[in-house]
Amino acid sequence: MNAKKSRKEKSSKTKRLKHLWSLLHEFGLANIFYIMKDSVISLFKYKLIGSTVRLEASSLCQLRCQVCPLAQGKTGIVGRGYLRFSDFQNFVEQNPRIRNIELSNYGEIFLNPELKDIIMLAHSKKINLTALNGVNLNEVGDDILEALVKFRFKIIYVSIDGASKDTYRIYRSGGDFDAVLDNIKRINHYKHKYGRKFPRMVWQFVIFGHNEHELPAAKKMSKDLDMEFVVKLNWNESYSPVRDKDFVRREVGYATRDDYEQGHKRLYMPYCYQLWDSPQINWDGKLLGCCVNRRRDFGNVFDEGLESCLKSEKYTYTKKMLQGKVKPREDIPCFDCPYFQWIRSRKIIPVMGTLRRLNNVLKNS
């Protein structure tokens, strides 16, 4: 009898362990050890803190957002195009230590006709895909929406700057508010169908003077759609600035960049740290370094290799320049960048922000 009971207890423990492992696998926590290991290797091989790169899936966009530089034709070296599946495949095979890839930057990732193949390959290679910079989610095929869930795309920030049609389209010119909500509901449908937690969906609300009054309504709608809610300050404060700062502070905690920086004791958007922990690569392979650079590149990782570009004299000098170790040089993309001027005037070392970034990578893995 005791032996039979012992076997039952052992079987029960085994089932519980299997269940725990399945949960760890579902939430990606089982990959943390491998991410940490590869992060250490990346530090020595690529001089990266972490194992993340930003590789834009598409710089194409069907909307005409009011202060978007690409909508105004200011594409610079970013240009217009999309990441080819063959380039993505070669990149991940040549860089097996890269475990996390952020696909969004200037354009809409869902306008990449080869996106489904990219998602499937990343899943097979155990690479975490994210769209933290944001998508507009206006036009997406149902097969792609299903693939996001089926192949565990990790997290998607959906840019929805309003809680009604009329408010949303003021900034997202050409956008369809109802279509966005329908696509979110379809993703939720597939998450329920497959019993998945991913992708995590985040309602990203850029605060303007014309939409601030809809903050409470947008928060409620995001909750009803099983989404997280985050706010982002307008990067061009001359366009539709916040009108009722006291109201916004009550809703968000801050209404301006100065509010944020005084309260948190750090820059609101220190993009410069990306050169250390998540270097931006353009859809055509140009190494941009950070997500705001449209001036000059640091070589082409598809042609020259990631390691070669990251260890180039120009890229190495740029990091020293951002740390204040060497004098600014005119051939460096950061030379006339306003963000560089900010950190230089405040004597901030961008690399210090990477620990927070690495923590976010692990959390979203």
Short mmCIF file of C-alpha atoms in Angstrom, two decimals:
data_model
loop_
_atom_site.label_atom_id
_atom_site.label_comp_id
_atom_site.label_asym_id
_atom_site.label_seq_id
_atom_site.Cartn_x
_atom_site.Cartn_y
_atom_site.Cartn_z
CA MET A 1 0.00 0.00 0.00
CA ASN A 2 2.82 2.37 0.92
CA ALA A 3 4.62 1.57 -2.34
CA LYS A 4 1.44 2.31 -4.31
CA LYS A 5 0.97 5.59 -2.43
CA SER A 6 4.61 6.48 -3.04
CA ARG A 7 4.18 5.88 -6.79
CA LYS A 8 1.08 8.09 -6.82
CA GLU A 9 2.91 10.88 -4.97
CA LYS A 10 5.84 10.58 -7.36
CA SER A 11 3.49 10.69 -10.34
CA SER A 12 1.73 13.72 -8.88
CA LYS A 13 5.04 15.52 -8.33
CA THR A 14 6.10 14.72 -11.89
CA LYS A 15 2.85 16.15 -13.24
CA ARG A 16 3.29 19.30 -11.17
CA LEU A 17 6.87 19.71 -12.40
CA LYS A 18 5.76 19.24 -16.00
CA HIS A 19 3.01 21.78 -15.48
CA LEU A 20 5.48 24.23 -13.93
CA TRP A 21 7.88 23.73 -16.83
CA SER A 22 5.09 24.33 -19.35
CA LEU A 23 4.26 27.60 -17.58
CA LEU A 24 7.93 28.63 -17.55
CA HIS A 25 8.16 27.80 -21.24
CA GLU A 26 4.98 29.72 -22.05
CA PHE A 27 6.17 32.85 -20.31
CA GLY A 28 9.70 32.50 -21.64
CA LEU A 29 11.34 32.30 -18.22
CA ALA A 30 13.00 29.04 -19.18
CA ASN A 31 15.12 31.02 -21.65
CA ILE A 32 16.56 33.39 -19.06
CA PHE A 33 19.60 31.19 -18.39
CA TYR A 34 20.37 31.01 -22.09
CA ILE A 35 19.79 34.74 -22.54
CA MET A 36 22.17 35.53 -19.68
CA LYS A 37 24.79 33.14 -21.05
CA ASP A 38 24.53 34.57 -24.56
CA SER A 39 24.58 38.09 -23.12
CA VAL A 40 27.98 37.42 -21.56
CA ILE A 41 29.27 36.01 -24.85
CA SER A 42 27.82 39.01 -26.74
CA LEU A 43 29.68 41.35 -24.38
CA PHE A 44 33.00 39.83 -25.38
CA LYS A 45 32.23 39.13 -29.03
CA TYR A 46 30.18 42.16 -30.05
CA LYS A 47 30.80 44.50 -27.09
CA LEU A 48 27.02 44.47 -26.55
CA ILE A 49 25.42 44.58 -23.13
CA GLY A 50 22.75 41.93 -23.61
CA SER A 51 21.83 39.94 -26.70
CA THR A 52 19.48 42.35 -28.46
CA VAL A 53 19.51 44.22 -31.75
CA ARG A 54 16.94 46.40 -33.45
CA LEU A 55 16.35 45.32 -37.05
CA GLU A 56 13.61 47.25 -38.81
CA ALA A 57 11.12 45.07 -40.66
CA SER A 58 9.74 47.89 -42.81
CA SER A 59 10.19 51.63 -43.25
CA LEU A 60 7.04 51.75 -45.34
CA CYS A 61 3.90 53.23 -43.81
CA GLN A 62 0.38 53.82 -45.13
CA LEU A 63 -0.43 56.63 -42.65
CA ARG A 64 0.61 60.27 -42.77
CA CYS A 65 1.23 61.10 -39.12
CA GLN A 66 1.56 64.83 -38.60
CA VAL A 67 5.14 65.14 -37.34
CA CYS A 68 6.62 61.89 -38.67
CA PRO A 69 9.78 62.72 -40.66
CA LEU A 70 9.16 59.91 -43.15
CA ALA A 71 5.61 61.15 -43.81
CA GLN A 72 7.22 64.52 -44.63
CA GLY A 73 9.66 62.89 -47.04
CA LYS A 74 12.65 63.26 -44.71
CA THR A 75 13.81 59.67 -45.00
CA GLY A 76 17.55 60.33 -45.05
CA ILE A 77 19.61 57.15 -45.28
CA VAL A 78 16.68 55.11 -43.92
CA GLY A 79 14.94 55.23 -47.29
CA ARG A 80 11.81 53.21 -48.06
CA GLY A 81 11.75 49.45 -48.18
CA TYR A 82 11.41 46.28 -46.14
CA LEU A 83 13.56 43.57 -44.62
CA ARG A 84 13.94 40.58 -46.96
CA PHE A 85 13.44 37.15 -45.47
CA SER A 86 16.71 35.95 -47.04
CA ASP A 87 18.62 38.77 -45.32
CA PHE A 88 16.95 38.00 -42.00
CA GLN A 89 17.73 34.30 -42.36
CA ASN A 90 21.39 34.95 -43.13
CA PHE A 91 21.65 37.44 -40.26
CA VAL A 92 20.30 35.09 -37.57
CA GLU A 93 22.38 32.18 -38.85
CA GLN A 94 25.55 34.27 -38.79
CA ASN A 95 24.74 35.71 -35.33
CA PRO A 96 23.38 32.84 -33.20
CA ARG A 97 24.04 34.76 -29.96
CA ILE A 98 21.38 37.33 -30.81
CA ARG A 99 18.30 36.22 -28.85
CA ASN A 100 16.06 39.30 -29.03
CA ILE A 101 15.17 41.36 -32.10
CA GLU A 102 13.08 44.53 -32.10
CA LEU A 103 11.40 44.87 -35.51
CA SER A 104 9.71 48.28 -35.36
CA ASN A 105 11.27 51.68 -35.95
CA TYR A 106 10.15 54.25 -38.52
CA GLY A 107 7.64 52.23 -40.54
CA GLU A 108 4.84 49.71 -40.13
CA ILE A 109 6.12 46.15 -39.74
CA PHE A 110 2.89 44.67 -41.12
CA LEU A 111 3.58 46.14 -44.56
CA ASN A 112 6.43 43.65 -44.93
CA PRO A 113 5.09 40.94 -47.29
CA GLU A 114 7.57 38.40 -45.89
CA LEU A 115 6.78 39.06 -42.22
CA LYS A 116 5.09 35.71 -41.61
CA ASP A 117 8.20 33.82 -42.76
CA ILE A 118 10.35 36.03 -40.51
CA ILE A 119 8.11 35.30 -37.50
CA MET A 120 8.13 31.55 -38.16
CA LEU A 121 11.91 31.41 -38.57
CA ALA A 122 12.50 33.43 -35.40
CA HIS A 123 10.25 31.04 -33.47
CA SER A 124 12.14 28.01 -34.78
CA LYS A 125 15.44 29.64 -33.73
CA LYS A 126 14.07 30.58 -30.27
CA ILE A 127 14.52 34.29 -31.01
CA ASN A 128 12.19 36.71 -29.20
CA LEU A 129 10.55 39.24 -31.52
CA THR A 130 9.12 42.53 -30.25
CA ALA A 131 7.52 45.69 -31.63
CA LEU A 132 8.17 48.05 -28.72
CA ASN A 133 8.57 51.15 -30.85
CA GLY A 134 5.00 50.74 -32.02
CA VAL A 135 2.73 49.60 -34.86
CA ASN A 136 -0.42 51.22 -36.21
CA LEU A 137 -2.17 47.86 -36.81
CA ASN A 138 -4.47 49.28 -39.48
CA GLU A 139 -3.96 46.74 -42.25
CA VAL A 140 -3.02 43.18 -41.28
CA GLY A 141 -3.96 39.87 -42.86
CA ASP A 142 -5.75 37.39 -40.62
CA ASP A 143 -3.01 34.82 -41.26
CA ILE A 144 -0.47 37.26 -39.78
CA LEU A 145 -2.65 37.94 -36.73
CA GLU A 146 -2.84 34.20 -36.14
CA ALA A 147 0.90 33.78 -36.67
CA LEU A 148 1.63 36.42 -34.00
CA VAL A 149 -0.08 34.16 -31.48
CA LYS A 150 0.81 30.74 -32.87
CA PHE A 151 4.52 31.54 -33.07
CA ARG A 152 4.67 33.56 -29.82
CA PHE A 153 5.56 37.07 -30.94
CA LYS A 154 6.47 38.53 -27.54
CA ILE A 155 5.06 42.05 -27.22
CA ILE A 156 3.42 44.65 -29.44
CA TYR A 157 2.90 48.33 -28.68
CA VAL A 158 -0.10 49.55 -30.68
CA SER A 159 -0.09 53.30 -31.28
CA ILE A 160 -3.64 54.52 -30.55
CA ASP A 161 -3.66 58.21 -29.73
CA GLY A 162 -7.29 58.63 -28.76
CA ALA A 163 -10.44 56.80 -27.69
CA SER A 164 -12.64 57.79 -30.63
CA LYS A 165 -12.50 57.92 -34.43
CA ASP A 166 -12.45 61.69 -34.66
CA THR A 167 -9.65 62.17 -32.15
CA TYR A 168 -7.52 59.25 -33.40
CA ARG A 169 -7.41 60.45 -37.00
CA ILE A 170 -6.25 63.98 -36.12
CA TYR A 171 -2.68 62.74 -35.73
CA ARG A 172 -2.86 59.30 -37.38
CA SER A 173 -3.97 60.77 -40.70
CA GLY A 174 -5.38 58.07 -42.95
CA GLY A 175 -5.87 55.65 -40.07
CA ASP A 176 -8.98 53.63 -39.26
CA PHE A 177 -9.72 53.49 -35.52
CA ASP A 178 -12.33 50.73 -35.86
CA ALA A 179 -10.02 48.56 -37.96
CA VAL A 180 -7.32 48.79 -35.27
CA LEU A 181 -9.73 47.68 -32.54
CA ASP A 182 -11.02 44.85 -34.73
CA ASN A 183 -7.47 43.58 -35.29
CA ILE A 184 -6.79 43.67 -31.54
CA LYS A 185 -9.94 41.63 -30.96
CA ARG A 186 -8.81 39.10 -33.58
CA ILE A 187 -5.49 38.69 -31.80
CA ASN A 188 -7.36 38.13 -28.54
CA HIS A 189 -9.51 35.56 -30.33
CA TYR A 190 -6.43 33.60 -31.38
CA LYS A 191 -4.88 33.91 -27.92
CA HIS A 192 -8.01 32.32 -26.50
CA LYS A 193 -8.08 29.69 -29.25
CA TYR A 194 -4.48 28.59 -28.67
CA GLY A 195 -4.45 29.23 -24.92
CA ARG A 196 -1.52 31.64 -25.22
CA LYS A 197 -0.45 34.68 -23.23
CA PHE A 198 1.56 36.14 -26.09
CA PRO A 199 1.79 38.53 -27.73
CA ARG A 200 1.46 40.95 -24.83
CA MET A 201 -0.55 43.86 -26.18
CA VAL A 202 0.09 47.43 -25.06
CA TRP A 203 -2.04 50.46 -25.91
CA GLN A 204 0.50 53.23 -26.56
CA PHE A 205 -1.05 56.68 -26.19
CA VAL A 206 0.98 59.68 -27.34
CA ILE A 207 -0.33 62.69 -25.41
CA PHE A 208 -1.33 65.76 -27.40
CA GLY A 209 -3.42 68.78 -26.54
CA HIS A 210 -6.20 67.48 -28.79
CA ASN A 211 -6.46 64.04 -27.15
CA GLU A 212 -5.55 64.53 -23.49
CA HIS A 213 -9.23 64.63 -22.48
CA GLU A 214 -9.66 61.04 -23.70
CA LEU A 215 -6.98 59.57 -21.44
CA PRO A 216 -9.49 58.08 -18.92
CA ALA A 217 -11.63 56.58 -21.70
CA ALA A 218 -8.60 55.10 -23.46
CA LYS A 219 -7.39 53.51 -20.21
CA LYS A 220 -10.78 51.85 -19.74
CA MET A 221 -10.90 50.63 -23.34
CA SER A 222 -7.42 49.14 -23.05
CA LYS A 223 -8.44 47.23 -19.95
CA ASP A 224 -11.57 45.93 -21.69
CA LEU A 225 -9.36 44.69 -24.53
CA ASP A 226 -6.96 42.96 -22.11
CA MET A 227 -4.17 45.40 -22.97
CA GLU A 228 -1.65 47.23 -20.86
CA PHE A 229 -1.69 51.01 -21.12
CA VAL A 230 1.32 53.29 -21.48
CA VAL A 231 1.62 56.95 -22.37
CA LYS A 232 4.31 58.65 -24.38
CA LEU A 233 5.08 62.34 -24.51
CA ASN A 234 5.01 64.09 -27.86
CA TRP A 235 8.55 64.22 -29.28
CA ASN A 236 7.77 67.52 -31.05
CA GLU A 237 6.30 69.83 -28.41
CA SER A 238 5.50 72.51 -30.96
CA TYR A 239 2.72 70.31 -32.39
CA SER A 240 -0.52 70.21 -30.36
CA PRO A 241 1.14 70.77 -26.95
CA VAL A 242 -0.55 69.65 -23.72
CA ARG A 243 -3.23 72.13 -22.70
CA ASP A 244 -4.27 71.11 -19.19
CA LYS A 245 -0.99 70.15 -17.56
CA ASP A 246 -2.51 69.68 -14.12
CA PHE A 247 -5.05 67.20 -15.50
CA VAL A 248 -2.37 65.25 -17.37
CA ARG A 249 -0.15 65.17 -14.28
CA ARG A 250 -3.02 63.71 -12.27
CA GLU A 251 -3.64 61.08 -14.93
CA VAL A 252 -0.04 60.21 -15.80
CA GLY A 253 2.28 61.68 -13.18
CA TYR A 254 3.99 64.13 -15.53
CA ALA A 255 2.99 66.41 -18.39
CA THR A 256 6.34 67.45 -19.87
CA ARG A 257 9.83 66.05 -20.29
CA ASP A 258 11.04 68.37 -17.52
CA ASP A 259 8.37 66.96 -15.19
CA TYR A 260 9.53 63.45 -15.94
CA GLU A 261 13.24 64.16 -15.61
CA GLN A 262 12.85 66.03 -12.33
CA GLY A 263 10.72 63.25 -10.87
CA HIS A 264 12.76 60.30 -12.14
CA LYS A 265 16.23 61.90 -12.15
CA ARG A 266 17.00 60.64 -15.64
CA LEU A 267 16.43 61.63 -19.27
CA TYR A 268 13.00 60.84 -20.67
CA MET A 269 14.30 59.20 -23.85
CA PRO A 270 18.07 58.51 -23.66
CA TYR A 271 18.26 56.88 -27.10
CA CYS A 272 22.06 56.90 -27.02
CA TYR A 273 22.23 53.77 -24.85
CA GLN A 274 21.08 51.75 -27.87
CA LEU A 275 24.63 51.79 -29.20
CA TRP A 276 25.55 49.54 -26.27
CA ASP A 277 22.55 47.32 -25.69
CA SER A 278 20.31 47.32 -28.78
CA PRO A 279 22.00 48.81 -31.86
CA GLN A 280 19.63 49.82 -34.64
CA ILE A 281 20.01 48.15 -38.02
CA ASN A 282 18.10 49.47 -41.01
CA TRP A 283 15.92 47.19 -43.15
CA ASP A 284 18.67 47.09 -45.81
CA GLY A 285 21.47 46.27 -43.36
CA LYS A 286 22.86 49.74 -42.65
CA LEU A 287 24.03 50.00 -39.04
CA LEU A 288 22.41 53.18 -37.72
CA GLY A 289 23.41 52.73 -34.08
CA CYS A 290 20.26 54.28 -32.60
CA CYS A 291 16.64 54.50 -33.74
CA VAL A 292 16.69 58.27 -34.44
CA ASN A 293 19.71 58.34 -36.75
CA ARG A 294 18.90 59.20 -40.37
CA ARG A 295 22.20 61.00 -41.07
CA ARG A 296 25.11 58.60 -41.65
CA ASP A 297 25.64 54.90 -41.10
CA PHE A 298 28.39 52.73 -39.59
CA GLY A 299 28.63 50.23 -42.43
CA ASN A 300 26.34 47.43 -43.59
CA VAL A 301 25.99 44.38 -41.35
CA PHE A 302 24.56 42.26 -44.18
CA ASP A 303 27.69 42.84 -46.26
CA GLU A 304 30.41 43.30 -43.63
CA GLY A 305 29.04 41.34 -40.67
CA LEU A 306 27.65 42.59 -37.35
CA GLU A 307 30.85 42.09 -35.38
CA SER A 308 32.95 43.96 -37.93
CA CYS A 309 30.61 46.97 -37.93
CA LEU A 310 30.29 47.11 -34.14
CA LYS A 311 34.06 46.99 -33.74
CA SER A 312 34.80 49.53 -36.45
CA GLU A 313 36.84 52.63 -35.63
CA LYS A 314 33.89 54.92 -36.28
CA TYR A 315 31.45 53.01 -34.04
CA THR A 316 34.03 52.63 -31.28
CA TYR A 317 34.88 56.34 -31.45
CA THR A 318 31.18 57.24 -31.28
CA LYS A 319 30.71 55.37 -28.01
CA LYS A 320 33.75 57.10 -26.53
CA MET A 321 32.39 60.41 -27.75
CA LEU A 322 29.03 59.79 -26.07
CA GLN A 323 30.87 59.03 -22.83
CA GLY A 324 32.81 62.26 -23.06
CA LYS A 325 36.16 60.50 -23.46
CA VAL A 326 37.01 62.04 -26.84
CA LYS A 327 36.12 65.24 -28.66
CA PRO A 328 33.04 65.39 -30.95
CA ARG A 329 33.85 64.64 -34.58
CA GLU A 330 31.84 65.97 -37.52
CA ASP A 331 31.77 62.67 -39.43
CA ILE A 332 29.97 60.97 -36.52
CA PRO A 333 26.15 60.77 -36.92
CA CYS A 334 25.63 62.02 -33.35
CA PHE A 335 27.59 65.23 -33.91
CA ASP A 336 24.56 67.43 -34.71
CA CYS A 337 21.93 65.30 -32.94
CA PRO A 338 19.88 67.18 -30.30
CA TYR A 339 19.87 64.14 -27.99
CA PHE A 340 23.66 64.13 -27.96
CA GLN A 341 23.59 67.81 -27.05
CA TRP A 342 21.27 67.01 -24.12
CA ILE A 343 23.43 64.29 -22.62
CA ARG A 344 26.57 66.34 -23.24
CA SER A 345 25.17 69.40 -21.44
CA ARG A 346 24.01 67.24 -18.50
CA LYS A 347 27.15 65.08 -18.41
CA ILE A 348 25.17 61.84 -18.59
CA ILE A 349 26.83 58.56 -19.56
CA PRO A 350 24.26 56.71 -21.73
CA VAL A 351 25.58 53.22 -21.02
CA MET A 352 24.40 53.48 -17.42
CA GLY A 353 20.82 53.04 -18.59
CA THR A 354 21.45 49.61 -20.06
CA LEU A 355 20.82 47.66 -16.85
CA ARG A 356 17.19 48.79 -16.96
CA ARG A 357 17.01 47.79 -20.61
CA LEU A 358 18.46 44.35 -19.95
CA ASN A 359 15.92 43.85 -17.19
CA ASN A 360 13.12 44.70 -19.65
CA VAL A 361 14.51 42.19 -22.15
CA LEU A 362 14.42 39.44 -19.55
CA LYS A 363 10.92 40.41 -18.44
CA ASN A 364 9.60 40.25 -22.01
CA SER A 365 11.39 37.02 -22.88
#
